[in-house]
PDB file of C-alpha atoms in Angstrom:
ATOM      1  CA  UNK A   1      50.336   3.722  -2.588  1.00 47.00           C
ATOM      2  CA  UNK A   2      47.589   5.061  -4.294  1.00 49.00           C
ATOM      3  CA  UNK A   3      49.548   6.490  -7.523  1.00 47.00           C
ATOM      4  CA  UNK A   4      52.585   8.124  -8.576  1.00 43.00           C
ATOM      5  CA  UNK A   5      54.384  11.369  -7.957  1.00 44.00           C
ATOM      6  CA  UNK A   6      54.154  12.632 -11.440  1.00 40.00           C
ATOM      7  CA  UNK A   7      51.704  14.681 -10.892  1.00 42.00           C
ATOM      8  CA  UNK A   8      53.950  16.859  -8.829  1.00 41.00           C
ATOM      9  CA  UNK A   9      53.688  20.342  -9.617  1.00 45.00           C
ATOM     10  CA  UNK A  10      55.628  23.530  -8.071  1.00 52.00           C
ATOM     11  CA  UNK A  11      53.640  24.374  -4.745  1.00 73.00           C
ATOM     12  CA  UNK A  12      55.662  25.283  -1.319  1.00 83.00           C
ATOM     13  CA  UNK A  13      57.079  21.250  -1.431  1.00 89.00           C
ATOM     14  CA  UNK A  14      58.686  22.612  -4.362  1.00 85.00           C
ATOM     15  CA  UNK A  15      60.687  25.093  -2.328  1.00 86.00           C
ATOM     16  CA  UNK A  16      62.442  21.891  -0.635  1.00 90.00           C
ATOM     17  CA  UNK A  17      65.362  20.288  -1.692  1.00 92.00           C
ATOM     18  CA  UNK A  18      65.444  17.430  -3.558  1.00 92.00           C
ATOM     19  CA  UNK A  19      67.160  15.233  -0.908  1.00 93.00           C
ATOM     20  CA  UNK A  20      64.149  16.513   1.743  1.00 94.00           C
ATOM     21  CA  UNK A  21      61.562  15.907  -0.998  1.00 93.00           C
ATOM     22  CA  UNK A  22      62.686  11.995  -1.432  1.00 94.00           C
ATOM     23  CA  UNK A  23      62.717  11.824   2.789  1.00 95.00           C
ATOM     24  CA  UNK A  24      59.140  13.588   3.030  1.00 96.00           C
ATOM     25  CA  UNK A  25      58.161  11.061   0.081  1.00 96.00           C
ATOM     26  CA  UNK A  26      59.797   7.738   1.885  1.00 97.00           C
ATOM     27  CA  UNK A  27      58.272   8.432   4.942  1.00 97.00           C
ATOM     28  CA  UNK A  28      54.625   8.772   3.737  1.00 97.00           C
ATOM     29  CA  UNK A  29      54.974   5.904   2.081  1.00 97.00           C
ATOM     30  CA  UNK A  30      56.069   3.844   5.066  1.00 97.00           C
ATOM     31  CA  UNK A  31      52.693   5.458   6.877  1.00 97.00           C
ATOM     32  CA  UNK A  32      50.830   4.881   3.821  1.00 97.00           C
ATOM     33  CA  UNK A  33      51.781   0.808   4.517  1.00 97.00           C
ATOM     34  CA  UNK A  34      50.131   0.869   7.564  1.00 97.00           C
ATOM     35  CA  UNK A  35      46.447  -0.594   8.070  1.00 96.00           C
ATOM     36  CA  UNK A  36      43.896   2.597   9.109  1.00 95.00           C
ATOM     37  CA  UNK A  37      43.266   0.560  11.836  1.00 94.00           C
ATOM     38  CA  UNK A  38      47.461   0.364  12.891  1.00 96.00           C
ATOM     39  CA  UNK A  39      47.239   4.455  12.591  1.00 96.00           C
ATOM     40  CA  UNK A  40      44.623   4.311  15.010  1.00 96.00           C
ATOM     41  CA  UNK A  41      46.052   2.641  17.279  1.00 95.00           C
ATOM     42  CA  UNK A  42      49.380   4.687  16.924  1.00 94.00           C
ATOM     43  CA  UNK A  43      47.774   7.982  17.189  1.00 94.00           C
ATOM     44  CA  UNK A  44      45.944   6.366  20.776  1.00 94.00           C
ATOM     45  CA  UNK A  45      49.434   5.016  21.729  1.00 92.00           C
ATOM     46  CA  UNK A  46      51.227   8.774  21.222  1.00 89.00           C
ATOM     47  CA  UNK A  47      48.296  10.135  23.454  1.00 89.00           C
ATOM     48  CA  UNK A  48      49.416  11.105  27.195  1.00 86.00           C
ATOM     49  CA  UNK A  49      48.544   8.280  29.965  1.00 81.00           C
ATOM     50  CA  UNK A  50      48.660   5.629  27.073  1.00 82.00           C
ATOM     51  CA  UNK A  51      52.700   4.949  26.945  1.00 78.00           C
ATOM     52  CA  UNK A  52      52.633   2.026  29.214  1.00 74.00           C
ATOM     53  CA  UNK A  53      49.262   0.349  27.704  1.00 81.00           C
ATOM     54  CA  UNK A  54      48.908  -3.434  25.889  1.00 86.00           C
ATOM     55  CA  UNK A  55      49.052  -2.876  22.430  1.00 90.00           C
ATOM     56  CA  UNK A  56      46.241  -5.307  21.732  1.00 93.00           C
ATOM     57  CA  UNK A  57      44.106  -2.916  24.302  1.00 91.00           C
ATOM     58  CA  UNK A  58      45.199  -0.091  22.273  1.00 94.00           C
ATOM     59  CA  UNK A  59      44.418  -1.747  19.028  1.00 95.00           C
ATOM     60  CA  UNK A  60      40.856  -2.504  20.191  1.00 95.00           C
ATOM     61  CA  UNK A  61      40.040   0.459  21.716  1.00 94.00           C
ATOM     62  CA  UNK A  62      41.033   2.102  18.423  1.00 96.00           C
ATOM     63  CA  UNK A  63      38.492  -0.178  16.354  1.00 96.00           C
ATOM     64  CA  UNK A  64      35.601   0.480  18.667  1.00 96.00           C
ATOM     65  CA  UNK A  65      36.221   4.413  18.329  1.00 97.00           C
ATOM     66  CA  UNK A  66      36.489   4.471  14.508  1.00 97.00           C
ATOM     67  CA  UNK A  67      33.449   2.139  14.219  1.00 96.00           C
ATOM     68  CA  UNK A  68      31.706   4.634  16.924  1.00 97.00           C
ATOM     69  CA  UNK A  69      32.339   7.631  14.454  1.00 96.00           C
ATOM     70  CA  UNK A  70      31.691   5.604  11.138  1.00 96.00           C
ATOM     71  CA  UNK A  71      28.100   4.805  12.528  1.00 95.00           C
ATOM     72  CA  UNK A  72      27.600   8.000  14.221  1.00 95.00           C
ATOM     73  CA  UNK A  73      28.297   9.590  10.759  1.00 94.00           C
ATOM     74  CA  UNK A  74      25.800   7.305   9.039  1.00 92.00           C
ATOM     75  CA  UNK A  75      22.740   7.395  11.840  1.00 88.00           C
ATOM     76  CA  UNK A  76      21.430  10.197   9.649  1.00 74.00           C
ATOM     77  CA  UNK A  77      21.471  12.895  12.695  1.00 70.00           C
ATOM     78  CA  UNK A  78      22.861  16.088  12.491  1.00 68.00           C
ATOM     79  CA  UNK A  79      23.096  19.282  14.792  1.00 68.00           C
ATOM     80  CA  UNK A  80      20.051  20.898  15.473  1.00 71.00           C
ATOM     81  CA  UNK A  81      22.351  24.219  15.586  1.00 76.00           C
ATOM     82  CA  UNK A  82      25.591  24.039  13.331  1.00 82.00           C
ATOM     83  CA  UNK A  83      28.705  25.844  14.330  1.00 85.00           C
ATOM     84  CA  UNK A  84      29.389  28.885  12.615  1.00 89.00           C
ATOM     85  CA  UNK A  85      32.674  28.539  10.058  1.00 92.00           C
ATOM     86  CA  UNK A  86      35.153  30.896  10.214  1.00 93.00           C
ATOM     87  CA  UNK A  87      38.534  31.135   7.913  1.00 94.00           C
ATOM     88  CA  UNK A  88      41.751  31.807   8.863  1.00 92.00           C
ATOM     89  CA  UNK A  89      45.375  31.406   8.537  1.00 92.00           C
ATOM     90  CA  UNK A  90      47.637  29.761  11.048  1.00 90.00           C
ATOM     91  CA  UNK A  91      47.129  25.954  10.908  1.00 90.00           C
ATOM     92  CA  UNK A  92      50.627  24.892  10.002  1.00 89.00           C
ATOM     93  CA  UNK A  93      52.028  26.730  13.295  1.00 87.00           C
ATOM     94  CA  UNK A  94      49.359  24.767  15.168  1.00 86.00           C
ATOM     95  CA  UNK A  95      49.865  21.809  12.498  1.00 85.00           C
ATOM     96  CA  UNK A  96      46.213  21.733  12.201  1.00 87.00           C
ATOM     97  CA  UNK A  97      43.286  21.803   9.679  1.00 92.00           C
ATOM     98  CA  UNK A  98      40.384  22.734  11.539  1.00 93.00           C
ATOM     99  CA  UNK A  99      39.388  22.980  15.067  1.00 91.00           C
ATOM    100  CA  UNK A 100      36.453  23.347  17.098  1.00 89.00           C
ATOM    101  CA  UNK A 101      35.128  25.638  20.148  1.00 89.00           C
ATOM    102  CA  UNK A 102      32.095  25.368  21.899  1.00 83.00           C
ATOM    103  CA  UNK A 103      32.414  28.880  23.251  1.00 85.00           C
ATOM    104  CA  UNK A 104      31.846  31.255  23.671  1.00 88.00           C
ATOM    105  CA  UNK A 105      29.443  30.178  20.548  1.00 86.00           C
ATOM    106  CA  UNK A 106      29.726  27.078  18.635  1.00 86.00           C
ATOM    107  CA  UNK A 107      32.331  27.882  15.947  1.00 90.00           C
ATOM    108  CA  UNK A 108      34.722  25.518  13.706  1.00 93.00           C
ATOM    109  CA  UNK A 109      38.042  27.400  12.599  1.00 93.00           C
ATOM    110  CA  UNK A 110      39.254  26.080   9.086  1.00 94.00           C
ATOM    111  CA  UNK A 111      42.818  26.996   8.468  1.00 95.00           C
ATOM    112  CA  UNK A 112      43.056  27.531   5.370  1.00 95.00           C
ATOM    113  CA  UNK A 113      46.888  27.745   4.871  1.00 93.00           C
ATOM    114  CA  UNK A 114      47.012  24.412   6.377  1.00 94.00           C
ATOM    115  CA  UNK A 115      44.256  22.837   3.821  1.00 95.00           C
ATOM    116  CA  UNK A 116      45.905  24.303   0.839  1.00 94.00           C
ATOM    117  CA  UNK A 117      49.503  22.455   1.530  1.00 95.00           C
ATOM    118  CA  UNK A 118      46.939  19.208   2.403  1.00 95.00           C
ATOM    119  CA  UNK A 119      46.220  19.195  -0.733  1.00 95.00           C
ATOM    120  CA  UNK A 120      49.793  19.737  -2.593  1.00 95.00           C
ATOM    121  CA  UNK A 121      50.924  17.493  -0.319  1.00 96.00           C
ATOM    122  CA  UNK A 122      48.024  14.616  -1.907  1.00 96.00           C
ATOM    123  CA  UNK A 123      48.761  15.547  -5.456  1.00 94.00           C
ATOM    124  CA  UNK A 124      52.669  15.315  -4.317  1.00 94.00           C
ATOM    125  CA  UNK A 125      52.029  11.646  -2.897  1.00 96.00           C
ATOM    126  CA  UNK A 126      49.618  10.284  -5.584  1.00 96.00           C
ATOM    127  CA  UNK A 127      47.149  10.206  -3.167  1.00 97.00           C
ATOM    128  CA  UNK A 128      44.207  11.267  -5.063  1.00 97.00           C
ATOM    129  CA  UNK A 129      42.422   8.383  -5.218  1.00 96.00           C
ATOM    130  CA  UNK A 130      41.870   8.096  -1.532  1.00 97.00           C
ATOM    131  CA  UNK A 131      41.485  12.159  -1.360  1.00 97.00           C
ATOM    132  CA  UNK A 132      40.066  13.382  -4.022  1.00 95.00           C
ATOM    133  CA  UNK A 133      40.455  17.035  -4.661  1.00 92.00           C
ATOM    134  CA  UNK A 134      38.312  19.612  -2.619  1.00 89.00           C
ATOM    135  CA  UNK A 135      38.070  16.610  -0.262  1.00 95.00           C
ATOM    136  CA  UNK A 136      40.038  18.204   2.840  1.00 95.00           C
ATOM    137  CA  UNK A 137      37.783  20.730   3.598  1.00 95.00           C
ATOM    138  CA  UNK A 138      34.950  18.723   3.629  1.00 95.00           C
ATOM    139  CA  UNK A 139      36.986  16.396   5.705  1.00 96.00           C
ATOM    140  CA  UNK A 140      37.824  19.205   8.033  1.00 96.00           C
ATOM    141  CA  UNK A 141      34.336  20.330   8.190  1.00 94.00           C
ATOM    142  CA  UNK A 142      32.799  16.777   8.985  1.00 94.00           C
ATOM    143  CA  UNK A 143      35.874  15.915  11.671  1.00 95.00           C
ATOM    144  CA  UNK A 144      35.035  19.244  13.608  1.00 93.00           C
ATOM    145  CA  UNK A 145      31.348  18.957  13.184  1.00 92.00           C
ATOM    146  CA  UNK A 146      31.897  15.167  14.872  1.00 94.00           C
ATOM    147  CA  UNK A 147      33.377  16.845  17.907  1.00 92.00           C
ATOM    148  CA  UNK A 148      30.396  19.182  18.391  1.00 90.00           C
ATOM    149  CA  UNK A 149      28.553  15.924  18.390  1.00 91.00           C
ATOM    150  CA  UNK A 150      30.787  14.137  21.080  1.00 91.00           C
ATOM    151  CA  UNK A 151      30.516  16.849  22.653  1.00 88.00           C
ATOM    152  CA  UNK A 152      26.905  16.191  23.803  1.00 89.00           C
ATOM    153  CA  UNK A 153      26.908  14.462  26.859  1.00 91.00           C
ATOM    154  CA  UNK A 154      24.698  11.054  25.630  1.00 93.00           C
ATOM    155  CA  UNK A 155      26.719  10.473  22.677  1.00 93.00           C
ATOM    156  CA  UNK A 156      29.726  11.073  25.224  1.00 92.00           C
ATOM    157  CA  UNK A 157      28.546   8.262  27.508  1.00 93.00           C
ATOM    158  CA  UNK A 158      27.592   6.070  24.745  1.00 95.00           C
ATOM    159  CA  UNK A 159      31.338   6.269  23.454  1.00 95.00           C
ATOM    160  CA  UNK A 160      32.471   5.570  26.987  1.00 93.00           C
ATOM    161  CA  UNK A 161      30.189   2.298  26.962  1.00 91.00           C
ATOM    162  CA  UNK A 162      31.163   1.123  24.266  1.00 94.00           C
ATOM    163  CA  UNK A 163      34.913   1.205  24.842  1.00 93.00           C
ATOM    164  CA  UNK A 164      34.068  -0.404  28.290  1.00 84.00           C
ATOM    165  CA  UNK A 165      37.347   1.055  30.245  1.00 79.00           C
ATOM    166  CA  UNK A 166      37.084   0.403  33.693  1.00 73.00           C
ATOM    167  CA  UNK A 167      38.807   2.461  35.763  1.00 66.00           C
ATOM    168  CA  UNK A 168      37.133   1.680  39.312  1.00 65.00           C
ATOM    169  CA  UNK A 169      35.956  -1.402  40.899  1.00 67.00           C
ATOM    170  CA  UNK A 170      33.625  -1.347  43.976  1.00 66.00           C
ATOM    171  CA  UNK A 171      32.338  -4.626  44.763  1.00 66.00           C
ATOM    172  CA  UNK A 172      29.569  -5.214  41.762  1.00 70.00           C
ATOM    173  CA  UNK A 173      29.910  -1.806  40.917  1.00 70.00           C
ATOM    174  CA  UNK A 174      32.102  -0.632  37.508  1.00 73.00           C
ATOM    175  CA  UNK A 175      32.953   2.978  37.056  1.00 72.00           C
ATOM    176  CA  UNK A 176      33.934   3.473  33.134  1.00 76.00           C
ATOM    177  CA  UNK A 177      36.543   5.896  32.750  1.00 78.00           C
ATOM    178  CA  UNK A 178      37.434   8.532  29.802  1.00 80.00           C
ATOM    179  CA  UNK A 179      39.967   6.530  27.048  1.00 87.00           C
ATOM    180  CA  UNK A 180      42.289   9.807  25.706  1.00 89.00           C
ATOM    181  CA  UNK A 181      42.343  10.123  22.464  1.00 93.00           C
ATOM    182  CA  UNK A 182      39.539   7.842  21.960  1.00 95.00           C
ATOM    183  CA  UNK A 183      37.306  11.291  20.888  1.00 95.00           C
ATOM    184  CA  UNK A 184      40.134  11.904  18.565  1.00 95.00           C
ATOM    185  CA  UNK A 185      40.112   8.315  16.885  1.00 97.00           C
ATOM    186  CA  UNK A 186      36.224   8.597  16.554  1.00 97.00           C
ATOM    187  CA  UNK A 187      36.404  11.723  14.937  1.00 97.00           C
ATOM    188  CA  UNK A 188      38.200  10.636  12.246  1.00 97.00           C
ATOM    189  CA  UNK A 189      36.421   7.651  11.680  1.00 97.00           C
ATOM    190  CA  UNK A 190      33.288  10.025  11.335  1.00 96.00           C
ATOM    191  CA  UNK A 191      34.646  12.363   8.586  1.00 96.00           C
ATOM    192  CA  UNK A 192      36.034   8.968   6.663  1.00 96.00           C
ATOM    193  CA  UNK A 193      32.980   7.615   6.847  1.00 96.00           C
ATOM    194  CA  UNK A 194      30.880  11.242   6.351  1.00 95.00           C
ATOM    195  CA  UNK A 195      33.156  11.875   3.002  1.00 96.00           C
ATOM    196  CA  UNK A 196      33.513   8.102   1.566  1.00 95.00           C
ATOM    197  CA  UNK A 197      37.294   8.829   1.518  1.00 96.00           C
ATOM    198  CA  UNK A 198      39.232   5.829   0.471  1.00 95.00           C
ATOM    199  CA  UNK A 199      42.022   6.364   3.136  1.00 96.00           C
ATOM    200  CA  UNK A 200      41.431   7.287   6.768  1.00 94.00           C
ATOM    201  CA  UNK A 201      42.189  11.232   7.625  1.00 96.00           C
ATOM    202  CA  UNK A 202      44.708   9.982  10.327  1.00 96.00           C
ATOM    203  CA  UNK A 203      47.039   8.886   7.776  1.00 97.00           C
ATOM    204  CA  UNK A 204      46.999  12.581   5.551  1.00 96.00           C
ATOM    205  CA  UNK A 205      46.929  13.986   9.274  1.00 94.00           C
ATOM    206  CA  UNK A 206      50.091  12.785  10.046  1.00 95.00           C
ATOM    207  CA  UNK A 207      51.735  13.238   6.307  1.00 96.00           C
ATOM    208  CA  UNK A 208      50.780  16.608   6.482  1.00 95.00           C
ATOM    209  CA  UNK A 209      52.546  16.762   9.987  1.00 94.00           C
ATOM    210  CA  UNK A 210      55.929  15.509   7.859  1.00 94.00           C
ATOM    211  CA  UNK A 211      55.309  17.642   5.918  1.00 94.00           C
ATOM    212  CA  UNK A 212      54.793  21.033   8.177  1.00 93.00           C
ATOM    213  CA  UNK A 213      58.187  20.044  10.049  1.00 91.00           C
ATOM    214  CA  UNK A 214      59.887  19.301   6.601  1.00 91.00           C
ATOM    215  CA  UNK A 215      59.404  22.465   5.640  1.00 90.00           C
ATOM    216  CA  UNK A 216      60.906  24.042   8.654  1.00 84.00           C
ATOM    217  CA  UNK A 217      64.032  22.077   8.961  1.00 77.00           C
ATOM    218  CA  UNK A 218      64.849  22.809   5.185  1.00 63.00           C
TER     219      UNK A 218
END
């Protein structure tokens, strides 16, 4: 774990009780043990039409994706037309941070209620040293801006390639098929990368997820 709890101050965790507070903490911490590349390959594995794949197929499909974003992140391109950023509430209903739309214009949607308890939920966890603070909404902005990219048809294909899923034989011929979640996986290897954070996102993702239902059970 990447610090202490100390650092704990009142925030909306606060409002939970004690016991719930210890739970939320124990359970990050078991996610936090995790490689980035075993959250990867859980998040693929929790994806529809994955429950009955090889977990080694899983776990390689999840390394090629994060690699794909990582280097995507670094080739130095951007978007010749960036997606307009709009602010809003809303994200812990839809337990999201950001998302994006490609119409009816290219827009990214950062929730802003769902960033703010992001970052209690870092200082709550110790996690500062893989997020540093004002980190999530950069991270938000360079996850979103990653699926504008993939959603280009080239860098599409290329993602598709690279996976090398096969989902029709004819003779010689090989028809690559779409991995789920794989767009997903790649994504968050592209903000990592994009913002140098020390963690992958998929592991706050899925604390902050704890921490969204936490909050409505208590």
């Amino acid at each position: 774990m990447a610090g202490s709890r100390t650092a704990f101050r009142r925030s909306r965790l606060a409002d939970l009780s004690a016991a719930r507070r210890d739970s939320l903490a124990a359970e990050c911490e078991r996610l936090a043990a995790l490689t980035d590349a075993e959250l990867a390959a859980r998040l693929l594995a929790g994806t529809p039409t994955h429950e009955a794949r090889d977990s080694a197929m899983l776990a390689r499909w999840a390394e090629v994706s994060t690699g794909f974003g990582a280097e995507l992140a670094r080739s130095g391109a951007g978007l010749d037309d960036p997606p307009r950023v709009i602010e809003r509430d809303g994200g812990l209903d839809r337990r999201l941070m950001a998302r994006y739309r490609s119409r009816p214009v290219s827009t990214v949607e950062l929730y802003v209620d769902a960033l703010a308890l992001g970052e209690e939920l870092v200082v709550f966890l110790g996690w500062q040293a893989w997020f540093p603070p004002g980190s999530l909404r950069a991270t938000a902005l360079a996850h979103e801006e990653a699926h504008a990219r993939l959603h280009d048809t080239a860098v599409r294909r290329a993602l598709r390639h690279r996976l090398g899923h096969i989902s029709l034989r004819l003779g010689r011929f090989r028809i690559l098929g779409h991995v789920a979640g794989a767009d997903e996986v790649a994504a968050h290897g592209y903000a990592g990368a994009a913002v140098g954070l020390g963690r992958t996102p998929i592991l706050l993702t899925a604390a902050l997820t704890g921490a969204v239902l936490a909050l409505g059970e208590d």
